[in-house]
Tab-separated table of C-alpha atoms in Angstrom:
chain	number	residue	atom	x	y	z
A	1	MET	CA	37.072	-15.688	-32.787
A	2	ALA	CA	37.510	-12.077	-32.310
A	3	ASN	CA	34.572	-9.920	-31.120
A	4	VAL	CA	34.341	-6.361	-32.296
A	5	VAL	CA	32.843	-3.216	-30.506
A	6	VAL	CA	32.029	-0.221	-32.325
A	7	VAL	CA	32.289	3.124	-31.004
A	8	GLY	CA	31.912	6.718	-32.048
A	9	ALA	CA	35.535	8.705	-31.657
A	10	GLN	CA	33.827	12.174	-32.128
A	11	TRP	CA	30.535	13.912	-30.948
A	12	GLY	CA	28.430	11.225	-32.499
A	13	ASP	CA	26.707	11.133	-35.894
A	14	GLU	CA	29.908	9.547	-37.524
A	15	GLY	CA	28.217	6.808	-39.453
A	16	LYS	CA	28.170	4.039	-36.830
A	17	GLY	CA	24.840	2.625	-38.141
A	18	LYS	CA	26.218	1.785	-41.665
A	19	ILE	CA	29.535	0.379	-40.547
A	20	VAL	CA	27.609	-1.902	-37.841
A	21	ASP	CA	25.140	-3.128	-40.488
A	22	TRP	CA	28.250	-3.898	-43.022
A	23	LEU	CA	29.943	-5.690	-39.997
A	24	SER	CA	26.904	-7.581	-38.919
A	25	GLU	CA	26.832	-9.727	-41.899
A	26	ARG	CA	29.619	-11.702	-40.397
A	27	ALA	CA	28.408	-11.415	-36.748
A	28	ASP	CA	26.238	-13.694	-35.039
A	29	VAL	CA	24.922	-11.124	-32.171
A	30	ILE	CA	24.612	-7.445	-32.336
A	31	ALA	CA	24.501	-5.840	-28.952
A	32	ARG	CA	23.667	-2.258	-27.916
A	33	PHE	CA	25.454	-1.573	-24.588
A	34	GLN	CA	24.503	1.954	-23.639
A	35	GLY	CA	22.593	5.050	-24.473
A	36	GLY	CA	18.882	5.455	-25.201
A	37	HIS	CA	16.518	6.194	-28.221
A	38	ASN	CA	17.989	9.932	-28.278
A	39	ALA	CA	20.784	8.437	-30.490
A	40	GLY	CA	19.739	7.621	-34.168
A	41	HIS	CA	21.132	5.307	-36.681
A	42	THR	CA	20.657	5.637	-40.341
A	43	LEU	CA	21.075	2.526	-42.647
A	44	VAL	CA	20.898	2.713	-46.488
A	45	ILE	CA	20.355	-0.782	-48.059
A	46	GLY	CA	19.572	-1.105	-51.582
A	47	GLY	CA	18.015	2.202	-51.630
A	48	THR	CA	15.918	1.740	-48.632
A	49	VAL	CA	16.606	3.955	-45.663
A	50	TYR	CA	15.974	2.581	-42.402
A	51	LYS	CA	16.145	4.793	-39.219
A	52	LEU	CA	16.816	3.144	-35.977
A	53	SER	CA	16.989	4.586	-32.361
A	54	ALA	CA	16.422	1.969	-29.865
A	55	LEU	CA	16.835	-1.026	-31.777
A	56	PRO	CA	20.535	-2.308	-32.688
A	57	SER	CA	21.476	-1.840	-36.216
A	58	GLY	CA	21.674	-5.636	-36.952
A	59	ILE	CA	17.725	-6.205	-36.609
A	60	VAL	CA	17.530	-5.587	-40.463
A	61	ARG	CA	19.607	-8.608	-41.075
A	62	PRO	CA	17.694	-12.210	-41.116
A	63	GLY	CA	19.370	-14.668	-38.754
A	64	LYS	CA	20.842	-12.283	-36.327
A	65	LEU	CA	20.416	-11.998	-32.776
A	66	SER	CA	20.018	-8.353	-31.775
A	67	VAL	CA	20.412	-7.547	-27.983
A	68	ILE	CA	19.528	-4.446	-25.780
A	69	GLY	CA	21.987	-4.693	-22.853
A	70	ASN	CA	21.519	-3.620	-19.441
A	71	GLY	CA	23.566	-0.472	-20.007
A	72	VAL	CA	20.861	0.991	-22.253
A	73	VAL	CA	17.905	2.927	-20.883
A	74	LEU	CA	14.882	1.815	-22.717
A	75	ASP	CA	11.493	3.539	-23.423
A	76	PRO	CA	9.274	0.610	-23.878
A	77	TRP	CA	6.795	2.706	-25.873
A	78	ALA	CA	9.280	4.159	-28.246
A	79	LEU	CA	10.517	0.811	-28.728
A	80	LEU	CA	7.192	-0.679	-29.740
A	81	ALA	CA	6.560	2.317	-31.894
A	82	GLU	CA	9.900	1.549	-33.944
A	83	ILE	CA	9.197	-2.061	-34.019
A	84	ALA	CA	5.840	-1.110	-35.858
A	85	ARG	CA	7.572	1.257	-37.959
A	86	ILE	CA	10.137	-0.972	-39.320
A	87	ALA	CA	7.407	-3.721	-39.835
A	88	ASP	CA	6.211	-1.614	-42.639
A	89	GLN	CA	9.461	-1.760	-44.163
A	90	GLY	CA	9.282	-5.540	-44.257
A	91	VAL	CA	11.466	-6.064	-41.088
A	92	THR	CA	9.825	-8.504	-38.431
A	93	VAL	CA	10.933	-8.145	-34.783
A	94	THR	CA	10.206	-11.034	-32.656
A	95	PRO	CA	11.764	-12.625	-29.094
A	96	GLU	CA	13.508	-14.983	-31.726
A	97	ASN	CA	15.680	-11.903	-33.053
A	98	LEU	CA	15.563	-9.251	-30.254
A	99	MET	CA	16.429	-10.046	-26.584
A	100	ILE	CA	16.354	-7.266	-23.865
A	101	ALA	CA	18.387	-7.612	-20.492
A	102	GLU	CA	16.212	-8.178	-17.620
A	103	ASN	CA	17.957	-5.584	-15.914
A	104	THR	CA	17.631	-2.877	-18.248
A	105	PRO	CA	16.518	0.266	-16.643
A	106	LEU	CA	12.972	1.888	-18.196
A	107	ILE	CA	12.392	5.363	-19.414
A	108	LEU	CA	8.798	6.605	-18.253
A	109	PRO	CA	6.826	9.427	-19.305
A	110	LEU	CA	8.015	11.195	-15.997
A	111	HIS	CA	11.674	11.198	-17.181
A	112	GLY	CA	10.815	13.166	-20.355
A	113	GLU	CA	8.680	15.439	-18.680
A	114	LEU	CA	11.332	16.341	-16.147
A	115	ASP	CA	14.163	16.497	-18.857
A	116	ARG	CA	12.119	19.084	-20.948
A	117	ALA	CA	11.149	21.042	-17.654
A	118	ARG	CA	14.743	21.092	-16.637
A	119	GLU	CA	16.179	22.335	-19.995
A	120	GLY	CA	13.089	24.792	-20.466
A	121	GLN	CA	14.029	26.657	-17.086
A	122	ASN	CA	17.852	26.693	-17.765
A	123	ALA	CA	18.615	30.096	-18.530
A	124	VAL	CA	22.100	29.841	-17.212
A	125	ALA	CA	23.425	27.253	-19.681
A	126	LYS	CA	21.445	24.880	-21.711
A	127	ILE	CA	23.001	21.161	-22.089
A	128	GLY	CA	21.308	20.649	-25.539
A	129	THR	CA	19.289	17.553	-24.382
A	130	THR	CA	16.980	15.997	-26.744
A	131	GLY	CA	14.350	16.137	-23.947
A	132	ARG	CA	13.479	12.272	-23.997
A	133	GLY	CA	14.333	11.359	-20.494
A	134	ILE	CA	17.716	9.641	-21.031
A	135	GLY	CA	19.593	11.664	-18.329
A	136	PRO	CA	16.785	11.470	-15.707
A	137	ALA	CA	16.460	7.899	-16.294
A	138	TYR	CA	20.139	7.079	-15.671
A	139	GLU	CA	19.921	9.459	-12.474
A	140	ASP	CA	17.316	7.087	-11.391
A	141	LYS	CA	19.305	3.812	-11.954
A	142	VAL	CA	22.320	5.160	-9.907
A	143	GLY	CA	19.831	6.571	-7.444
A	144	ARG	CA	18.425	2.921	-7.071
A	145	ARG	CA	14.982	4.011	-7.759
A	146	VAL	CA	14.585	3.011	-11.354
A	147	ILE	CA	12.046	0.350	-12.619
A	148	ARG	CA	13.703	-2.340	-14.606
A	149	VAL	CA	12.300	-4.615	-17.287
A	150	ALA	CA	12.151	-7.532	-14.774
A	151	ASP	CA	10.131	-5.523	-12.473
A	152	LEU	CA	7.208	-5.789	-14.999
A	153	ALA	CA	6.366	-9.193	-14.244
A	154	ASP	CA	5.868	-8.916	-10.535
A	155	ALA	CA	3.063	-6.420	-9.441
A	156	GLU	CA	4.091	-6.210	-5.800
A	157	THR	CA	7.670	-5.489	-6.759
A	158	LEU	CA	6.399	-2.836	-9.197
A	159	GLU	CA	4.301	-1.010	-6.647
A	160	THR	CA	7.267	-0.865	-4.245
A	161	ARG	CA	9.409	0.591	-6.980
A	162	LEU	CA	6.882	3.051	-7.836
A	163	SER	CA	6.427	4.270	-4.372
A	164	ARG	CA	10.317	4.878	-4.217
A	165	LEU	CA	10.506	6.526	-7.473
A	166	LEU	CA	7.565	8.951	-7.135
A	167	ALA	CA	8.507	10.114	-3.699
A	168	HIS	CA	11.662	11.241	-5.503
A	169	HIS	CA	10.078	12.840	-8.490
A	170	ASP	CA	7.094	14.434	-6.843
A	171	ALA	CA	9.366	16.499	-4.574
A	172	LEU	CA	11.305	17.490	-7.837
A	173	ARG	CA	8.436	18.425	-9.738
A	174	SER	CA	7.123	20.394	-7.046
A	175	GLY	CA	10.150	22.795	-7.012
A	176	LEU	CA	9.717	22.946	-11.137
A	177	GLY	CA	6.295	23.729	-10.901
A	178	LEU	CA	4.789	20.538	-12.059
A	179	PRO	CA	1.812	18.739	-10.584
A	180	PRO	CA	2.495	15.243	-8.834
A	181	VAL	CA	2.599	11.972	-11.000
A	182	ASP	CA	-0.685	10.432	-11.612
A	183	ARG	CA	0.235	7.131	-10.001
A	184	ALA	CA	-3.021	5.290	-11.334
A	185	ALA	CA	-2.471	6.322	-14.822
A	186	LEU	CA	1.354	5.367	-14.826
A	187	SER	CA	0.515	2.068	-13.337
A	188	ALA	CA	-2.042	1.483	-15.970
A	189	LEU	CA	0.476	2.472	-18.632
A	190	LEU	CA	2.912	-0.199	-17.245
A	191	ALA	CA	0.366	-2.897	-16.890
A	192	GLU	CA	-0.609	-2.364	-20.446
A	193	VAL	CA	2.876	-2.223	-21.962
A	194	ALA	CA	4.478	-5.368	-19.688
A	195	PRO	CA	2.873	-8.086	-21.800
A	196	LYS	CA	4.406	-6.529	-25.056
A	197	ILE	CA	7.853	-6.099	-23.503
A	198	LEU	CA	8.422	-9.126	-21.511
A	199	PRO	CA	8.362	-11.765	-24.156
A	200	PHE	CA	11.753	-10.076	-25.212
A	201	ALA	CA	13.231	-10.186	-21.583
A	202	ALA	CA	16.017	-12.593	-20.952
A	203	PRO	CA	19.364	-13.004	-18.920
A	204	VAL	CA	21.398	-11.453	-21.368
A	205	TRP	CA	24.784	-11.873	-19.513
A	206	LYS	CA	24.144	-15.469	-19.366
A	207	VAL	CA	23.111	-16.032	-23.064
A	208	MET	CA	25.908	-13.907	-24.297
A	209	ASN	CA	28.727	-15.707	-22.296
A	210	GLU	CA	27.289	-18.955	-23.526
A	211	MET	CA	27.376	-17.728	-27.249
A	212	ARG	CA	30.872	-16.609	-26.677
A	213	ARG	CA	32.261	-19.783	-25.193
A	214	ALA	CA	30.401	-21.661	-28.274
A	215	GLY	CA	32.606	-19.325	-30.639
A	216	LYS	CA	29.787	-17.189	-31.840
A	217	ARG	CA	31.085	-13.629	-33.186
A	218	ILE	CA	29.435	-10.674	-30.994
A	219	LEU	CA	29.288	-7.173	-32.501
A	220	PHE	CA	28.914	-4.542	-29.582
A	221	GLU	CA	27.402	-1.311	-30.782
A	222	GLY	CA	27.927	1.958	-29.016
A	223	ALA	CA	25.646	4.903	-29.358
A	224	GLN	CA	26.552	8.575	-29.589
A	225	GLY	CA	30.454	9.520	-29.042
A	226	ALA	CA	33.602	9.402	-27.085
A	227	LEU	CA	33.300	13.457	-26.752
A	228	LEU	CA	29.829	12.950	-25.289
A	229	ASP	CA	31.105	10.338	-22.372
A	230	VAL	CA	30.053	11.529	-18.881
A	231	ASP	CA	33.641	11.343	-17.744
A	232	PHE	CA	35.751	12.176	-20.566
A	233	GLY	CA	33.601	14.279	-23.008
A	234	THR	CA	33.138	18.095	-23.013
A	235	TYR	CA	31.370	18.263	-19.537
A	236	PRO	CA	28.727	19.271	-18.650
A	237	TYR	CA	27.648	19.135	-22.443
A	238	VAL	CA	27.706	15.536	-22.628
A	239	THR	CA	25.294	12.519	-22.413
A	240	SER	CA	24.746	10.505	-18.971
A	241	SER	CA	26.420	7.344	-19.713
A	242	THR	CA	29.964	6.037	-20.746
A	243	THR	CA	30.226	5.947	-24.371
A	244	MET	CA	33.700	4.407	-24.206
A	245	SER	CA	34.687	0.669	-25.439
A	246	GLY	CA	34.981	-0.326	-21.758
A	247	MET	CA	31.193	0.000	-21.263
A	248	ALA	CA	30.799	-2.825	-23.947
A	249	ALA	CA	31.649	-5.387	-21.222
A	250	THR	CA	29.589	-3.739	-18.305
A	251	GLY	CA	26.558	-2.876	-20.609
A	252	THR	CA	26.157	-6.526	-21.502
A	253	GLY	CA	27.260	-8.382	-18.535
A	254	MET	CA	30.570	-9.800	-20.078
A	255	GLY	CA	34.099	-9.372	-18.978
A	256	PRO	CA	36.628	-7.003	-20.215
A	257	THR	CA	38.455	-9.866	-22.168
A	258	SER	CA	35.354	-10.420	-24.187
A	259	VAL	CA	35.449	-7.330	-26.060
A	260	GLY	CA	38.140	-8.054	-28.657
A	261	PHE	CA	38.916	-5.466	-31.521
A	262	VAL	CA	37.776	-1.769	-30.694
A	263	LEU	CA	36.592	0.139	-33.914
A	264	GLY	CA	36.477	3.740	-33.650
A	265	ILE	CA	33.907	5.476	-36.186
A	266	VAL	CA	35.354	8.613	-37.272
A	267	LYS	CA	33.929	11.034	-39.879
A	268	ALA	CA	36.296	12.646	-42.309
A	269	TYR	CA	35.421	16.151	-40.651
A	270	THR	CA	33.746	16.953	-37.373
A	271	THR	CA	30.018	17.859	-36.449
A	272	ARG	CA	28.383	18.418	-33.167
A	273	VAL	CA	24.720	18.573	-32.316
A	274	GLY	CA	23.517	20.747	-29.546
A	275	GLU	CA	25.665	23.090	-26.954
A	276	GLY	CA	29.217	22.676	-25.951
A	277	PRO	CA	32.750	23.693	-27.317
A	278	PHE	CA	33.837	22.859	-30.772
A	279	PRO	CA	37.388	24.066	-31.556
A	280	THR	CA	37.116	23.659	-35.389
A	281	GLU	CA	33.587	25.125	-35.945
A	282	LEU	CA	33.199	26.747	-39.116
A	283	PHE	CA	30.572	29.732	-39.819
A	284	ASP	CA	31.498	30.386	-43.228
A	285	ALA	CA	30.650	28.830	-46.737
A	286	ASP	CA	32.940	25.706	-45.971
A	287	GLY	CA	30.908	25.022	-42.942
A	288	GLU	CA	27.659	25.152	-44.933
A	289	ARG	CA	28.949	23.166	-47.834
A	290	LEU	CA	30.125	20.425	-45.591
A	291	GLY	CA	26.493	20.471	-43.753
A	292	THR	CA	24.753	20.412	-47.201
A	293	ARG	CA	26.743	17.926	-48.729
A	294	GLY	CA	26.866	15.375	-45.824
A	295	HIS	CA	22.937	16.001	-45.007
A	296	GLU	CA	23.757	16.727	-41.571
A	297	PHE	CA	20.643	16.532	-39.977
A	298	GLY	CA	20.046	14.431	-36.643
A	299	THR	CA	18.222	11.153	-37.513
A	300	VAL	CA	15.935	11.458	-34.297
A	301	THR	CA	15.566	15.124	-33.873
A	302	GLY	CA	16.112	16.736	-37.213
A	303	ARG	CA	18.472	19.205	-35.699
A	304	LYS	CA	21.047	20.794	-38.174
A	305	ARG	CA	24.508	19.668	-37.166
A	306	ARG	CA	27.237	22.162	-36.580
A	307	CYS	CA	30.189	21.469	-38.982
A	308	GLY	CA	33.888	21.956	-39.137
A	309	TRP	CA	37.362	20.706	-40.163
A	310	PHE	CA	38.754	17.354	-39.072
A	311	ASP	CA	40.235	17.651	-35.394
A	312	ALA	CA	43.100	15.246	-35.107
A	313	VAL	CA	43.893	16.457	-31.505
A	314	LEU	CA	40.276	15.155	-30.293
A	315	VAL	CA	40.469	11.970	-32.226
A	316	ARG	CA	43.904	10.994	-31.223
A	317	GLN	CA	42.682	11.616	-27.528
A	318	THR	CA	39.457	9.641	-28.136
A	319	CYS	CA	41.323	6.788	-29.546
A	320	ALA	CA	43.808	6.528	-26.702
A	321	ILE	CA	41.299	6.598	-23.816
A	322	SER	CA	38.811	4.045	-25.791
A	323	GLY	CA	41.740	1.808	-26.919
A	324	VAL	CA	40.809	1.940	-30.428
A	325	ASN	CA	42.826	-0.640	-32.491
A	326	GLY	CA	41.574	1.069	-35.911
A	327	ILE	CA	39.026	3.551	-37.434
A	328	ALA	CA	36.580	3.410	-39.789
A	329	LEU	CA	36.765	6.727	-41.791
A	330	THR	CA	33.507	7.796	-42.847
A	331	LYS	CA	32.127	10.521	-45.421
A	332	LEU	CA	35.174	10.762	-47.081
A	333	ASP	CA	33.165	11.707	-50.350
A	334	VAL	CA	31.824	14.797	-48.612
A	335	LEU	CA	35.237	16.229	-49.101
A	336	ASP	CA	35.064	15.787	-52.574
A	337	GLY	CA	35.653	19.217	-54.690
A	338	PHE	CA	37.310	21.070	-52.197
A	339	LYS	CA	40.321	22.927	-53.514
A	340	THR	CA	42.155	23.098	-49.995
A	341	LEU	CA	41.326	20.913	-46.856
A	342	LYS	CA	42.341	21.750	-43.338
A	343	ILE	CA	43.208	19.387	-40.312
A	344	CYS	CA	43.518	21.041	-36.900
A	345	THR	CA	46.789	19.256	-35.587
A	346	GLY	CA	47.124	21.410	-32.084
A	347	TYR	CA	45.466	24.047	-29.876
A	348	ASP	CA	46.739	27.531	-29.054
A	349	ILE	CA	45.653	28.593	-25.590
A	350	ASP	CA	46.760	32.218	-24.637
A	351	GLY	CA	49.855	31.468	-26.659
A	352	GLN	CA	50.738	28.197	-25.284
A	353	ARG	CA	50.429	25.020	-27.548
A	354	PHE	CA	48.281	22.103	-26.345
A	355	ASP	CA	48.146	18.469	-27.834
A	356	TYR	CA	45.074	17.712	-26.084
A	357	LEU	CA	41.787	19.294	-24.807
A	358	PRO	CA	42.229	20.311	-21.373
A	359	THR	CA	39.380	19.348	-18.969
A	360	ALA	CA	38.710	22.831	-17.434
A	361	ALA	CA	35.725	24.471	-19.314
A	362	ALA	CA	37.558	28.065	-19.268
A	363	LEU	CA	40.338	26.630	-21.029
A	364	GLN	CA	38.221	24.849	-23.662
A	365	ALA	CA	36.264	28.102	-24.230
A	366	ARG	CA	39.638	29.873	-25.145
A	367	VAL	CA	40.942	27.163	-27.501
A	368	LEU	CA	42.006	28.309	-31.008
A	369	PRO	CA	42.790	25.620	-33.575
A	370	ILE	CA	46.174	25.527	-35.238
A	371	TYR	CA	45.713	24.016	-38.848
A	372	GLU	CA	47.310	22.209	-41.419
A	373	GLU	CA	46.517	22.703	-44.995
A	374	LEU	CA	46.197	19.705	-47.595
A	375	GLU	CA	45.678	19.869	-51.222
A	376	GLY	CA	41.949	18.704	-51.859
A	377	TRP	CA	40.770	16.946	-55.107
A	378	SER	CA	38.311	17.416	-57.861
A	379	GLU	CA	37.578	13.968	-58.637
A	380	SER	CA	34.676	11.951	-57.092
A	381	THR	CA	35.478	9.270	-54.398
A	382	ALA	CA	31.637	8.537	-53.882
A	383	GLY	CA	31.095	4.552	-54.156
A	384	ALA	CA	35.003	3.867	-54.188
A	385	ARG	CA	35.531	0.254	-53.191
A	386	SER	CA	39.173	0.103	-53.515
A	387	TRP	CA	42.338	2.258	-52.900
A	388	ALA	CA	42.602	2.214	-56.685
A	389	ASP	CA	39.476	4.093	-56.903
A	390	LEU	CA	40.493	7.004	-55.009
A	391	PRO	CA	42.608	10.150	-56.153
A	392	GLY	CA	45.994	10.711	-55.074
A	393	ALA	CA	45.379	13.543	-52.867
A	394	ALA	CA	42.549	11.598	-51.266
A	395	ILE	CA	44.777	8.889	-50.238
A	396	LYS	CA	47.353	11.506	-48.938
A	397	TYR	CA	44.691	12.818	-46.802
A	398	VAL	CA	43.704	9.625	-45.327
A	399	ARG	CA	47.416	8.828	-44.522
A	400	ARG	CA	47.957	11.878	-42.737
A	401	VAL	CA	44.931	11.376	-40.807
A	402	GLU	CA	46.464	8.132	-39.540
A	403	GLU	CA	49.533	9.767	-38.684
A	404	LEU	CA	48.037	12.339	-36.625
A	405	ILE	CA	45.827	10.412	-34.788
A	406	GLN	CA	48.481	7.476	-34.335
A	407	CYS	CA	45.757	5.127	-35.275
A	408	PRO	CA	45.477	3.039	-38.591
A	409	VAL	CA	42.405	3.245	-41.045
A	410	ALA	CA	40.740	-0.348	-41.061
A	411	LEU	CA	37.778	0.590	-43.071
A	412	LEU	CA	37.110	3.395	-45.332
A	413	SER	CA	33.447	4.408	-46.191
A	414	THR	CA	32.660	6.471	-49.345
A	415	SER	CA	28.956	6.681	-49.374
A	416	PRO	CA	25.922	5.914	-47.261
A	417	GLU	CA	25.329	2.517	-49.126
A	418	ARG	CA	26.406	-0.652	-47.363
A	419	ASP	CA	28.741	-1.919	-50.142
A	420	ASP	CA	30.517	1.194	-50.706
A	421	THR	CA	33.195	0.358	-48.340
A	422	ILE	CA	36.959	-0.418	-48.677
A	423	LEU	CA	38.524	-2.997	-46.228
A	424	VAL	CA	41.880	-2.609	-44.848
A	425	THR	CA	41.983	-4.648	-41.658
A	426	ASP	CA	39.438	-7.272	-40.840
A	427	PRO	CA	38.189	-6.250	-37.353
A	428	PHE	CA	36.714	-9.768	-36.724
A	429	ALA	CA	40.382	-11.645	-37.604
A	430	ASP	CA	41.627	-13.384	-34.699
């Protein structure tokens, strides 16, 4: 049976949570493979709103196994708080339905402190970090000094890891005017949280490969979006992990042949949170209208998102890099009522036309979008569940998007509700 990996094909906030939830009904395993609790997913099910950040979106479905893979950086205290929060909404999380990879790196309080101190003192160019310690935790991972879930089970190993970690962080903190880390207090925190986290720990790579061989369907859930990728995003205004589909394999301990169908989630317009280039950003009434109708505020931070017209250049680029087989086009209903719509089909940089976004920051800063105008529609698309429910102009818009990004629409979402989805191509089909 085919597996499916879901990735954002813009700057995140594309509606991955709803699509993963919709697909998870037919999956046996839902696995997060990168990112941290800075990336939120909102699910609306039967009028109930679930806001998730560390937990995989499949956790709200009974009988499914949710997995936090080794490509994630995990704040154990944030995870426990999230488990308690959704328990109040009737969702029970136990080691039976949640598994955490033993080699998952941990985000500690010192990571968040470092993150916020750096951003606060960066007067040259702020990155726009959420301050939750994701970047510093990934730095410690590649610096070979991070504490991982398995380390919580062995006091001697943990003390060795702490010595290596604090030798690095105390030097950094001194340069930022921060006091040394209180080692005793940190050790106490880890001792207190260990018995709450360790029951979820498991050799995820082994369990996942066994499930694949048994014919179980696996849904890989990415966080953020391709344009925030540390290699291919709008660097340095990016996240600290690989957000492309290839990370699904390494972030869970499975080989690249296990990934299967790659589904890119694409919003019918474009948004971005934080700093960095945004070629189609709008500063007028149309931009305000998109933000208001689309409820464009961050799930985790509450920050207002920047809004703009659909950028076909960027989506074509991210679909190619991530090997997207089909897209899920979301929030089409937000465009209802616009008399005219615009799609960016190319860039003008100093009089030269580009059909991709150059890597050089200086060139990105001088990009001017080249637009194609399309007729809008006055009818409502909200809640449509078949092509017959859509206005002709809306169908024409969708088809033009497909042509420009050189990738077909597999799913079409017309509201935040789970069932307001038009299936065109089944990602789980063999």
